[in-house]
């Protein structure tokens, strides 16, 4: 007899997850905002919370102590179930986030493709290892709830971070805004604000559980002046101009014999 519960479990989880995401009003409206070219990182954050909450619900309903052998989520079960489902969250969220970032770049006249960071495997492994190290699943099942939402939000933070870094390295001066949502703790309140990329708090991308703070980056929101003003410095600009001059001189000097 085949005792491997994982294939059947994953099939049920995937089916329910697909149904729930397909019929989610929040995800539908996120796509509409994207189509109307008005989406921001606030929409990306909402999208990630909704996807995370759906997965947390579906896991909560289907992964139970009664189903698991010895009432424990052994490593080989946790590893396959959590990796596959979080990979799916990553694919969905980075897909939406990179569409939004591409649109933001486009509106700001920045001709750059959206950057997509790799899945943070350490974070996935952290959940897998912790949930499988506990002999009694009921004592650790909370880990498949809120931490899944936090994980999903962190994907957005990673996308934002990699795009901000990429644009900063390209000579732009990105500004990042972090806002508190709901009743914020002291730590979150202290992190709220608008920051220049080169002058931001170390912890700007960090969040605790149940933290719904938003981190925003919009290359086109009134910063065009900054971006294109004289202050704008492309570290390689002078070198490029110099190289072009040299090229012209060479062309000119060579021209008669050509
Ligand atoms: Zn917070």
PDB file of C-alpha atoms and ligand atoms in Angstrom:
ATOM      1  CA  UNK A   1       0.000   0.000   0.000  1.00  0.00           C
ATOM      2  CA  UNK A   2       1.184   3.455  -0.843  1.00  0.00           C
ATOM      3  CA  UNK A   3       1.431   5.429   2.355  1.00  0.00           C
ATOM      4  CA  UNK A   4       2.720   8.635   0.839  1.00  0.00           C
ATOM      5  CA  UNK A   5       0.081  11.241   1.659  1.00  0.00           C
ATOM      6  CA  UNK A   6       1.881  14.082  -0.093  1.00  0.00           C
ATOM      7  CA  UNK A   7       0.696  13.710  -3.733  1.00  0.00           C
ATOM      8  CA  UNK A   8      -2.979  13.594  -2.723  1.00  0.00           C
ATOM      9  CA  UNK A   9      -2.545  16.375  -0.196  1.00  0.00           C
ATOM     10  CA  UNK A  10      -0.815  18.638  -2.711  1.00  0.00           C
ATOM     11  CA  UNK A  11      -3.490  17.932  -5.286  1.00  0.00           C
ATOM     12  CA  UNK A  12      -6.226  19.042  -2.885  1.00  0.00           C
ATOM     13  CA  UNK A  13      -4.262  22.085  -1.714  1.00  0.00           C
ATOM     14  CA  UNK A  14      -3.498  23.190  -5.274  1.00  0.00           C
ATOM     15  CA  UNK A  15      -7.077  22.707  -6.401  1.00  0.00           C
ATOM     16  CA  UNK A  16      -8.545  24.690  -3.516  1.00  0.00           C
ATOM     17  CA  UNK A  17      -5.871  27.357  -3.811  1.00  0.00           C
ATOM     18  CA  UNK A  18      -6.539  27.779  -7.538  1.00  0.00           C
ATOM     19  CA  UNK A  19     -10.288  28.056  -6.964  1.00  0.00           C
ATOM     20  CA  UNK A  20      -9.897  30.588  -4.177  1.00  0.00           C
ATOM     21  CA  UNK A  21      -7.391  32.776  -6.035  1.00  0.00           C
ATOM     22  CA  UNK A  22      -9.455  32.597  -9.220  1.00  0.00           C
ATOM     23  CA  UNK A  23     -12.602  33.830  -7.504  1.00  0.00           C
ATOM     24  CA  UNK A  24     -10.967  36.333  -5.146  1.00  0.00           C
ATOM     25  CA  UNK A  25     -12.504  39.786  -5.530  1.00  0.00           C
ATOM     26  CA  UNK A  26      -9.328  41.376  -4.159  1.00  0.00           C
ATOM     27  CA  UNK A  27      -7.109  39.697  -6.744  1.00  0.00           C
ATOM     28  CA  UNK A  28      -9.549  40.593  -9.509  1.00  0.00           C
ATOM     29  CA  UNK A  29      -9.508  44.230  -8.542  1.00  0.00           C
ATOM     30  CA  UNK A  30      -5.702  44.150  -8.339  1.00  0.00           C
ATOM     31  CA  UNK A  31      -5.617  43.013 -11.965  1.00  0.00           C
ATOM     32  CA  UNK A  32      -8.056  45.749 -12.960  1.00  0.00           C
ATOM     33  CA  UNK A  33      -5.879  48.414 -11.335  1.00  0.00           C
ATOM     34  CA  UNK A  34      -2.920  46.999 -13.259  1.00  0.00           C
ATOM     35  CA  UNK A  35      -4.864  47.123 -16.523  1.00  0.00           C
ATOM     36  CA  UNK A  36      -5.813  50.726 -15.922  1.00  0.00           C
ATOM     37  CA  UNK A  37      -2.100  51.439 -15.382  1.00  0.00           C
ATOM     38  CA  UNK A  38      -2.662  52.820 -11.915  1.00  0.00           C
ATOM     39  CA  UNK A  39      -1.150  50.086  -9.796  1.00  0.00           C
ATOM     40  CA  UNK A  40       1.434  50.899  -7.133  1.00  0.00           C
ATOM     41  CA  UNK A  41       3.325  48.920  -4.529  1.00  0.00           C
ATOM     42  CA  UNK A  42       0.300  49.383  -2.248  1.00  0.00           C
ATOM     43  CA  UNK A  43      -1.630  47.177  -4.671  1.00  0.00           C
ATOM     44  CA  UNK A  44       1.246  44.716  -4.801  1.00  0.00           C
ATOM     45  CA  UNK A  45       1.280  44.534  -1.024  1.00  0.00           C
ATOM     46  CA  UNK A  46      -2.500  43.937  -0.898  1.00  0.00           C
ATOM     47  CA  UNK A  47      -2.135  41.288  -3.572  1.00  0.00           C
ATOM     48  CA  UNK A  48       0.539  39.472  -1.583  1.00  0.00           C
ATOM     49  CA  UNK A  49      -1.467  39.570   1.649  1.00  0.00           C
ATOM     50  CA  UNK A  50      -4.501  38.112  -0.136  1.00  0.00           C
ATOM     51  CA  UNK A  51      -2.475  35.333  -1.795  1.00  0.00           C
ATOM     52  CA  UNK A  52      -0.775  34.596   1.543  1.00  0.00           C
ATOM     53  CA  UNK A  53      -4.067  34.505   3.445  1.00  0.00           C
ATOM     54  CA  UNK A  54      -5.626  32.172   0.899  1.00  0.00           C
ATOM     55  CA  UNK A  55      -2.692  29.770   1.125  1.00  0.00           C
ATOM     56  CA  UNK A  56      -2.706  29.945   4.940  1.00  0.00           C
ATOM     57  CA  UNK A  57      -6.453  29.113   4.959  1.00  0.00           C
ATOM     58  CA  UNK A  58      -6.059  26.246   2.537  1.00  0.00           C
ATOM     59  CA  UNK A  59      -3.104  24.787   4.449  1.00  0.00           C
ATOM     60  CA  UNK A  60      -4.990  25.188   7.727  1.00  0.00           C
ATOM     61  CA  UNK A  61      -8.000  23.311   6.364  1.00  0.00           C
ATOM     62  CA  UNK A  62      -6.037  20.464   4.792  1.00  0.00           C
ATOM     63  CA  UNK A  63      -2.885  19.855   6.807  1.00  0.00           C
ATOM     64  CA  UNK A  64      -4.161  18.373  10.057  1.00  0.00           C
ATOM     65  CA  UNK A  65      -2.714  16.243  12.849  1.00  0.00           C
ATOM     66  CA  UNK A  66      -5.279  13.519  12.025  1.00  0.00           C
ATOM     67  CA  UNK A  67      -3.993  13.242   8.483  1.00  0.00           C
ATOM     68  CA  UNK A  68      -0.278  13.324   9.320  1.00  0.00           C
ATOM     69  CA  UNK A  69       1.488  10.100  10.368  1.00  0.00           C
ATOM     70  CA  UNK A  70       1.969  10.139  14.188  1.00  0.00           C
ATOM     71  CA  UNK A  71       0.346  13.576  14.178  1.00  0.00           C
ATOM     72  CA  UNK A  72       3.673  15.027  13.107  1.00  0.00           C
ATOM     73  CA  UNK A  73       4.663  16.934   9.981  1.00  0.00           C
ATOM     74  CA  UNK A  74       7.807  14.988   9.209  1.00  0.00           C
ATOM     75  CA  UNK A  75      10.565  16.680   7.247  1.00  0.00           C
ATOM     76  CA  UNK A  76       9.938  14.822   4.002  1.00  0.00           C
ATOM     77  CA  UNK A  77       6.281  15.865   4.091  1.00  0.00           C
ATOM     78  CA  UNK A  78       6.905  19.460   5.181  1.00  0.00           C
ATOM     79  CA  UNK A  79       9.690  19.879   2.668  1.00  0.00           C
ATOM     80  CA  UNK A  80       7.604  18.923  -0.349  1.00  0.00           C
ATOM     81  CA  UNK A  81       4.330  20.567   0.699  1.00  0.00           C
ATOM     82  CA  UNK A  82       5.833  23.859   1.837  1.00  0.00           C
ATOM     83  CA  UNK A  83       8.350  24.199  -0.988  1.00  0.00           C
ATOM     84  CA  UNK A  84       5.787  23.594  -3.703  1.00  0.00           C
ATOM     85  CA  UNK A  85       3.110  25.869  -2.271  1.00  0.00           C
ATOM     86  CA  UNK A  86       5.450  28.742  -1.405  1.00  0.00           C
ATOM     87  CA  UNK A  87       7.049  28.502  -4.831  1.00  0.00           C
ATOM     88  CA  UNK A  88       3.594  29.038  -6.269  1.00  0.00           C
ATOM     89  CA  UNK A  89       3.079  32.100  -4.052  1.00  0.00           C
ATOM     90  CA  UNK A  90       6.442  33.399  -5.199  1.00  0.00           C
ATOM     91  CA  UNK A  91       5.538  32.917  -8.877  1.00  0.00           C
ATOM     92  CA  UNK A  92       2.185  34.682  -8.541  1.00  0.00           C
ATOM     93  CA  UNK A  93       3.450  37.570  -6.446  1.00  0.00           C
ATOM     94  CA  UNK A  94       6.639  38.242  -8.424  1.00  0.00           C
ATOM     95  CA  UNK A  95       4.566  38.060 -11.620  1.00  0.00           C
ATOM     96  CA  UNK A  96       2.196  40.777 -10.443  1.00  0.00           C
ATOM     97  CA  UNK A  97       4.952  42.827  -8.788  1.00  0.00           C
ATOM     98  CA  UNK A  98       7.171  42.875 -11.861  1.00  0.00           C
ATOM     99  CA  UNK A  99       4.252  43.916 -14.086  1.00  0.00           C
ATOM    100  CA  UNK A 100       3.598  46.820 -11.725  1.00  0.00           C
ATOM    101  CA  UNK A 101       7.277  47.781 -11.553  1.00  0.00           C
ATOM    102  CA  UNK A 102       7.574  47.700 -15.339  1.00  0.00           C
ATOM    103  CA  UNK A 103       4.574  50.006 -15.585  1.00  0.00           C
ATOM    104  CA  UNK A 104       6.017  52.369 -12.971  1.00  0.00           C
ATOM    105  CA  UNK A 105       9.310  52.478 -14.865  1.00  0.00           C
ATOM    106  CA  UNK A 106       7.503  53.107 -18.101  1.00  0.00           C
ATOM    107  CA  UNK A 107       5.435  55.984 -16.659  1.00  0.00           C
ATOM    108  CA  UNK A 108       8.616  57.541 -15.264  1.00  0.00           C
ATOM    109  CA  UNK A 109      10.320  57.261 -18.634  1.00  0.00           C
ATOM    110  CA  UNK A 110      12.849  54.881 -17.227  1.00  0.00           C
ATOM    111  CA  UNK A 111      13.714  52.329 -19.812  1.00  0.00           C
ATOM    112  CA  UNK A 112      14.557  49.465 -17.547  1.00  0.00           C
ATOM    113  CA  UNK A 113      13.097  46.040 -17.180  1.00  0.00           C
ATOM    114  CA  UNK A 114      11.724  45.118 -13.778  1.00  0.00           C
ATOM    115  CA  UNK A 115      14.172  43.133 -11.694  1.00  0.00           C
ATOM    116  CA  UNK A 116      12.941  39.844 -10.245  1.00  0.00           C
ATOM    117  CA  UNK A 117      14.862  38.506  -7.251  1.00  0.00           C
ATOM    118  CA  UNK A 118      15.324  34.792  -6.628  1.00  0.00           C
ATOM    119  CA  UNK A 119      13.105  32.962  -4.196  1.00  0.00           C
ATOM    120  CA  UNK A 120      14.569  33.323  -0.717  1.00  0.00           C
ATOM    121  CA  UNK A 121      15.173  29.627  -0.072  1.00  0.00           C
ATOM    122  CA  UNK A 122      16.534  30.266   3.423  1.00  0.00           C
ATOM    123  CA  UNK A 123      13.167  31.598   4.506  1.00  0.00           C
ATOM    124  CA  UNK A 124      11.382  28.568   3.059  1.00  0.00           C
ATOM    125  CA  UNK A 125      13.865  26.208   4.739  1.00  0.00           C
ATOM    126  CA  UNK A 126      13.342  28.047   8.022  1.00  0.00           C
ATOM    127  CA  UNK A 127       9.612  27.264   7.975  1.00  0.00           C
ATOM    128  CA  UNK A 128      10.184  23.656   6.855  1.00  0.00           C
ATOM    129  CA  UNK A 129      12.766  22.987   9.553  1.00  0.00           C
ATOM    130  CA  UNK A 130      10.796  24.555  12.337  1.00  0.00           C
ATOM    131  CA  UNK A 131       7.506  22.858  11.531  1.00  0.00           C
ATOM    132  CA  UNK A 132       9.139  19.432  11.182  1.00  0.00           C
ATOM    133  CA  UNK A 133      11.213  19.732  14.346  1.00  0.00           C
ATOM    134  CA  UNK A 134       8.098  19.713  16.513  1.00  0.00           C
ATOM    135  CA  UNK A 135       6.751  16.257  17.356  1.00  0.00           C
ATOM    136  CA  UNK A 136       3.191  17.494  17.899  1.00  0.00           C
ATOM    137  CA  UNK A 137       1.857  19.234  14.805  1.00  0.00           C
ATOM    138  CA  UNK A 138      -0.945  20.886  16.748  1.00  0.00           C
ATOM    139  CA  UNK A 139       1.633  22.813  18.750  1.00  0.00           C
ATOM    140  CA  UNK A 140       3.300  24.224  15.649  1.00  0.00           C
ATOM    141  CA  UNK A 141       0.480  24.534  13.114  1.00  0.00           C
ATOM    142  CA  UNK A 142       0.308  28.305  13.750  1.00  0.00           C
ATOM    143  CA  UNK A 143       3.472  28.416  11.684  1.00  0.00           C
ATOM    144  CA  UNK A 144       1.452  27.636   8.567  1.00  0.00           C
ATOM    145  CA  UNK A 145      -0.828  30.570   9.248  1.00  0.00           C
ATOM    146  CA  UNK A 146       0.434  34.113   9.804  1.00  0.00           C
ATOM    147  CA  UNK A 147       4.093  33.373   8.885  1.00  0.00           C
ATOM    148  CA  UNK A 148       2.849  32.369   5.415  1.00  0.00           C
ATOM    149  CA  UNK A 149       1.351  35.845   5.012  1.00  0.00           C
ATOM    150  CA  UNK A 150       4.550  37.471   6.283  1.00  0.00           C
ATOM    151  CA  UNK A 151       6.534  35.330   3.835  1.00  0.00           C
ATOM    152  CA  UNK A 152       4.281  36.480   0.994  1.00  0.00           C
ATOM    153  CA  UNK A 153       4.743  40.144   1.914  1.00  0.00           C
ATOM    154  CA  UNK A 154       8.497  39.651   2.101  1.00  0.00           C
ATOM    155  CA  UNK A 155       8.459  38.628  -1.577  1.00  0.00           C
ATOM    156  CA  UNK A 156       7.142  42.109  -2.403  1.00  0.00           C
ATOM    157  CA  UNK A 157       9.773  43.720  -0.212  1.00  0.00           C
ATOM    158  CA  UNK A 158      12.436  41.686  -2.055  1.00  0.00           C
ATOM    159  CA  UNK A 159      11.148  42.781  -5.473  1.00  0.00           C
ATOM    160  CA  UNK A 160      11.040  46.408  -4.376  1.00  0.00           C
ATOM    161  CA  UNK A 161      14.520  46.193  -2.890  1.00  0.00           C
ATOM    162  CA  UNK A 162      16.100  44.661  -5.984  1.00  0.00           C
ATOM    163  CA  UNK A 163      14.521  47.290  -8.262  1.00  0.00           C
ATOM    164  CA  UNK A 164      15.462  50.179  -6.011  1.00  0.00           C
ATOM    165  CA  UNK A 165      19.041  48.920  -5.804  1.00  0.00           C
ATOM    166  CA  UNK A 166      19.241  48.394  -9.532  1.00  0.00           C
ATOM    167  CA  UNK A 167      17.968  51.901 -10.242  1.00  0.00           C
ATOM    168  CA  UNK A 168      20.270  53.444  -7.654  1.00  0.00           C
ATOM    169  CA  UNK A 169      23.226  51.691  -9.255  1.00  0.00           C
ATOM    170  CA  UNK A 170      22.077  53.062 -12.598  1.00  0.00           C
ATOM    171  CA  UNK A 171      22.453  56.597 -11.298  1.00  0.00           C
ATOM    172  CA  UNK A 172      18.884  57.369 -10.208  1.00  0.00           C
ATOM    173  CA  UNK A 173      18.043  58.618  -6.726  1.00  0.00           C
ATOM    174  CA  UNK A 174      15.232  56.357  -5.548  1.00  0.00           C
ATOM    175  CA  UNK A 175      13.063  57.336  -2.614  1.00  0.00           C
ATOM    176  CA  UNK A 176      11.448  54.679  -0.484  1.00  0.00           C
ATOM    177  CA  UNK A 177       8.403  55.304   1.676  1.00  0.00           C
ATOM    178  CA  UNK A 178       7.349  53.139   4.556  1.00  0.00           C
ATOM    179  CA  UNK A 179       3.944  53.649   6.138  1.00  0.00           C
ATOM    180  CA  UNK A 180       2.276  52.087   9.138  1.00  0.00           C
ATOM    181  CA  UNK A 181      -1.073  50.378   8.677  1.00  0.00           C
ATOM    182  CA  UNK A 182      -3.485  49.956  11.568  1.00  0.00           C
ATOM    183  CA  UNK A 183      -2.231  50.093  15.118  1.00  0.00           C
ATOM    184  CA  UNK A 184       1.517  50.164  14.777  1.00  0.00           C
ATOM    185  CA  UNK A 185       4.056  49.180  17.387  1.00  0.00           C
ATOM    186  CA  UNK A 186       6.840  51.521  18.481  1.00  0.00           C
ATOM    187  CA  UNK A 187       9.357  49.870  16.189  1.00  0.00           C
ATOM    188  CA  UNK A 188       7.154  50.214  13.098  1.00  0.00           C
ATOM    189  CA  UNK A 189       6.297  53.821  13.946  1.00  0.00           C
ATOM    190  CA  UNK A 190       9.987  54.617  14.198  1.00  0.00           C
ATOM    191  CA  UNK A 191      10.598  53.156  10.728  1.00  0.00           C
ATOM    192  CA  UNK A 192       7.777  55.050   9.003  1.00  0.00           C
ATOM    193  CA  UNK A 193       8.835  57.812   6.663  1.00  0.00           C
ATOM    194  CA  UNK A 194      10.196  58.721   3.291  1.00  0.00           C
ATOM    195  CA  UNK A 195      13.864  58.068   2.673  1.00  0.00           C
ATOM    196  CA  UNK A 196      16.476  58.647   0.090  1.00  0.00           C
ATOM    197  CA  UNK A 197      18.004  55.357  -1.031  1.00  0.00           C
ATOM    198  CA  UNK A 198      21.402  56.340   0.343  1.00  0.00           C
ATOM    199  CA  UNK A 199      19.983  57.493   3.666  1.00  0.00           C
ATOM    200  CA  UNK A 200      17.468  54.835   4.634  1.00  0.00           C
ATOM    201  CA  UNK A 201      17.220  52.942   7.899  1.00  0.00           C
ATOM    202  CA  UNK A 202      18.922  49.576   7.859  1.00  0.00           C
ATOM    203  CA  UNK A 203      15.664  47.845   8.825  1.00  0.00           C
ATOM    204  CA  UNK A 204      13.386  49.430   6.250  1.00  0.00           C
ATOM    205  CA  UNK A 205      12.484  46.084   4.637  1.00  0.00           C
ATOM    206  CA  UNK A 206      12.038  44.172   7.857  1.00  0.00           C
ATOM    207  CA  UNK A 207       8.727  43.202   9.369  1.00  0.00           C
ATOM    208  CA  UNK A 208       7.448  41.323  12.358  1.00  0.00           C
ATOM    209  CA  UNK A 209       4.494  38.972  12.290  1.00  0.00           C
ATOM    210  CA  UNK A 210       1.103  40.536  11.613  1.00  0.00           C
ATOM    211  CA  UNK A 211       2.893  43.653  10.440  1.00  0.00           C
ATOM    212  CA  UNK A 212       0.899  45.172   7.602  1.00  0.00           C
ATOM    213  CA  UNK A 213       3.162  48.173   7.084  1.00  0.00           C
ATOM    214  CA  UNK A 214       3.630  49.065   3.446  1.00  0.00           C
ATOM    215  CA  UNK A 215       6.879  49.859   1.723  1.00  0.00           C
ATOM    216  CA  UNK A 216       6.495  51.869  -1.454  1.00  0.00           C
ATOM    217  CA  UNK A 217       8.671  52.831  -4.319  1.00  0.00           C
ATOM    218  CA  UNK A 218       7.474  54.839  -7.266  1.00  0.00           C
ATOM    219  CA  UNK A 219      10.186  56.082  -9.603  1.00  0.00           C
ATOM    220  CA  UNK A 220       7.696  58.422 -11.251  1.00  0.00           C
ATOM    221  CA  UNK A 221       5.863  60.129  -8.430  1.00  0.00           C
ATOM    222  CA  UNK A 222       7.016  63.725  -8.697  1.00  0.00           C
ATOM    223  CA  UNK A 223      10.638  62.747  -8.693  1.00  0.00           C
ATOM    224  CA  UNK A 224      11.205  63.208 -12.358  1.00  0.00           C
ATOM    225  CA  UNK A 225      12.790  66.550 -11.562  1.00  0.00           C
ATOM    226  CA  UNK A 226      15.164  64.914  -9.201  1.00  0.00           C
ATOM    227  CA  UNK A 227      15.900  62.212 -11.662  1.00  0.00           C
ATOM    228  CA  UNK A 228      16.478  64.429 -14.649  1.00  0.00           C
ATOM    229  CA  UNK A 229      17.724  67.625 -12.991  1.00  0.00           C
ATOM    230  CA  UNK A 230      21.317  68.739 -13.151  1.00  0.00           C
ATOM    231  CA  UNK A 231      21.853  67.009  -9.851  1.00  0.00           C
ATOM    232  CA  UNK A 232      21.306  63.754 -11.606  1.00  0.00           C
ATOM    233  CA  UNK A 233      24.604  62.012 -11.880  1.00  0.00           C
ATOM    234  CA  UNK A 234      25.374  59.054 -14.011  1.00  0.00           C
ATOM    235  CA  UNK A 235      28.678  57.807 -12.627  1.00  0.00           C
ATOM    236  CA  UNK A 236      29.743  56.782 -16.098  1.00  0.00           C
ATOM    237  CA  UNK A 237      28.361  59.790 -17.931  1.00  0.00           C
ATOM    238  CA  UNK A 238      31.598  61.775 -18.042  1.00  0.00           C
ATOM    239  CA  UNK A 239      33.546  58.718 -19.056  1.00  0.00           C
ATOM    240  CA  UNK A 240      31.051  58.040 -21.836  1.00  0.00           C
ATOM    241  CA  UNK A 241      31.232  61.615 -23.107  1.00  0.00           C
ATOM    242  CA  UNK A 242      35.005  61.470 -22.997  1.00  0.00           C
ATOM    243  CA  UNK A 243      35.007  58.196 -24.891  1.00  0.00           C
ATOM    244  CA  UNK A 244      32.691  59.675 -27.518  1.00  0.00           C
ATOM    245  CA  UNK A 245      34.964  62.696 -27.914  1.00  0.00           C
ATOM    246  CA  UNK A 246      37.953  60.446 -28.357  1.00  0.00           C
ATOM    247  CA  UNK A 247      36.061  58.445 -30.906  1.00  0.00           C
ATOM    248  CA  UNK A 248      35.163  61.620 -32.828  1.00  0.00           C
ATOM    249  CA  UNK A 249      38.759  62.780 -32.766  1.00  0.00           C
ATOM    250  CA  UNK A 250      39.901  59.422 -34.058  1.00  0.00           C
ATOM    251  CA  UNK A 251      37.220  59.464 -36.726  1.00  0.00           C
ATOM    252  CA  UNK A 252      38.154  62.967 -37.761  1.00  0.00           C
ATOM    253  CA  UNK A 253      41.847  62.304 -37.842  1.00  0.00           C
ATOM    254  CA  UNK A 254      41.328  59.136 -39.706  1.00  0.00           C
ATOM    255  CA  UNK A 255      38.731  60.537 -42.053  1.00  0.00           C
ATOM    256  CA  UNK A 256      41.043  61.807 -44.825  1.00  0.00           C
ATOM    257  CA  UNK A 257      42.629  58.421 -45.407  1.00  0.00           C
ATOM    258  CA  UNK A 258      39.322  56.554 -45.296  1.00  0.00           C
TER     259      UNK A 258
HETATM  260 ZN1  LIG B   1       4.595  47.110  10.931  1.00  0.00          ZN
END
